[in-house]
């Protein structure tokens, strides 16, 4: 039996897109938690910047989907 793992071409490093997607998703989730925290702990409304930062979560999710499709296509 031959070892096929040593015969495969090395994969290009495209994991930077996944790291960016994970960071954006995490920042967006933290902003969502902060929106609820501000609402529970104070009487004031959360700032607009917090709502705009929360939009990083769907953007990170979209980038993660793009990475998954791109890396799956590349492996074939």
C-alpha positions as a LaTeX table, in Angstrom:
\begin{tabular}{lrrr}
\hline
Residue & $x$ (\AA) & $y$ (\AA) & $z$ (\AA) \\
\hline
Unk1 & 0.00 & 0.00 & 0.00 \\
Unk2 & 1.27 & 3.42 & $-0.86$ \\
Unk3 & 0.90 & 6.48 & 1.30 \\
Unk4 & $-1.31$ & 8.89 & $-0.64$ \\
Unk5 & $-1.05$ & 11.69 & 1.91 \\
Unk6 & 2.54 & 12.44 & 0.92 \\
Unk7 & 1.62 & 12.64 & $-2.77$ \\
Unk8 & $-1.02$ & 15.34 & $-2.38$ \\
Unk9 & $-0.16$ & 18.88 & $-3.37$ \\
Unk10 & 0.20 & 21.28 & $-0.45$ \\
Unk11 & $-2.87$ & 23.41 & 0.10 \\
Unk12 & $-2.62$ & 27.12 & $-0.37$ \\
Unk13 & $-2.99$ & 29.15 & 2.75 \\
Unk14 & $-6.46$ & 30.66 & 2.53 \\
Unk15 & $-7.24$ & 30.38 & 6.20 \\
Unk16 & $-6.82$ & 34.14 & 6.65 \\
Unk17 & $-10.40$ & 34.50 & 5.37 \\
Unk18 & $-11.63$ & 32.09 & 8.02 \\
Unk19 & $-9.78$ & 34.00 & 10.76 \\
Unk20 & $-11.31$ & 37.29 & 9.61 \\
Unk21 & $-14.77$ & 35.69 & 9.50 \\
Unk22 & $-14.42$ & 34.26 & 12.98 \\
Unk23 & $-13.18$ & 37.58 & 14.38 \\
Unk24 & $-16.06$ & 39.52 & 12.81 \\
Unk25 & $-18.60$ & 36.99 & 14.06 \\
Unk26 & $-17.18$ & 37.13 & 17.59 \\
Unk27 & $-17.18$ & 40.94 & 17.63 \\
Unk28 & $-20.77$ & 40.95 & 16.41 \\
Unk29 & $-21.86$ & 38.50 & 19.09 \\
Unk30 & $-20.15$ & 40.56 & 21.78 \\
Unk31 & $-21.97$ & 43.65 & 20.52 \\
Unk32 & $-25.31$ & 41.81 & 20.67 \\
Unk33 & $-24.60$ & 40.74 & 24.25 \\
Unk34 & $-23.62$ & 44.31 & 25.08 \\
Unk35 & $-26.90$ & 45.62 & 23.61 \\
Unk36 & $-28.87$ & 43.39 & 25.94 \\
Unk37 & $-26.54$ & 44.21 & 28.84 \\
Unk38 & $-26.98$ & 47.95 & 28.42 \\
Unk39 & $-30.74$ & 47.46 & 28.27 \\
Unk40 & $-30.76$ & 45.40 & 31.45 \\
Unk41 & $-28.26$ & 47.36 & 33.52 \\
Unk42 & $-29.12$ & 50.97 & 32.66 \\
Unk43 & $-32.16$ & 53.01 & 31.77 \\
Unk44 & $-30.59$ & 54.40 & 28.61 \\
Unk45 & $-30.79$ & 53.11 & 25.07 \\
Unk46 & $-27.72$ & 51.45 & 23.51 \\
Unk47 & $-25.81$ & 53.68 & 21.12 \\
Unk48 & $-26.08$ & 53.51 & 17.36 \\
Unk49 & $-22.44$ & 52.40 & 17.14 \\
Unk50 & $-23.34$ & 49.28 & 19.11 \\
Unk51 & $-26.09$ & 48.36 & 16.67 \\
Unk52 & $-23.75$ & 48.95 & 13.73 \\
Unk53 & $-21.06$ & 46.81 & 15.37 \\
Unk54 & $-23.62$ & 44.02 & 15.83 \\
Unk55 & $-23.90$ & 43.86 & 12.04 \\
Unk56 & $-20.44$ & 42.28 & 12.03 \\
Unk57 & $-21.99$ & 38.94 & 13.09 \\
Unk58 & $-23.92$ & 38.30 & 9.86 \\
Unk59 & $-21.00$ & 39.64 & 7.84 \\
Unk60 & $-18.66$ & 37.18 & 9.56 \\
Unk61 & $-21.15$ & 34.37 & 8.96 \\
Unk62 & $-21.32$ & 35.27 & 5.27 \\
Unk63 & $-17.52$ & 35.32 & 5.00 \\
Unk64 & $-17.34$ & 31.91 & 6.68 \\
Unk65 & $-19.78$ & 30.51 & 4.11 \\
Unk66 & $-17.68$ & 32.00 & 1.30 \\
Unk67 & $-14.58$ & 30.38 & 2.82 \\
Unk68 & $-16.30$ & 27.00 & 3.10 \\
Unk69 & $-17.48$ & 27.08 & $-0.50$ \\
Unk70 & $-14.12$ & 28.34 & $-1.75$ \\
Unk71 & $-12.07$ & 25.74 & 0.12 \\
Unk72 & $-14.43$ & 22.91 & $-0.85$ \\
Unk73 & $-14.17$ & 23.82 & $-4.51$ \\
Unk74 & $-10.39$ & 24.09 & $-4.27$ \\
Unk75 & $-10.00$ & 20.59 & $-2.78$ \\
Unk76 & $-11.45$ & 18.85 & $-5.82$ \\
\hline
\end{tabular}
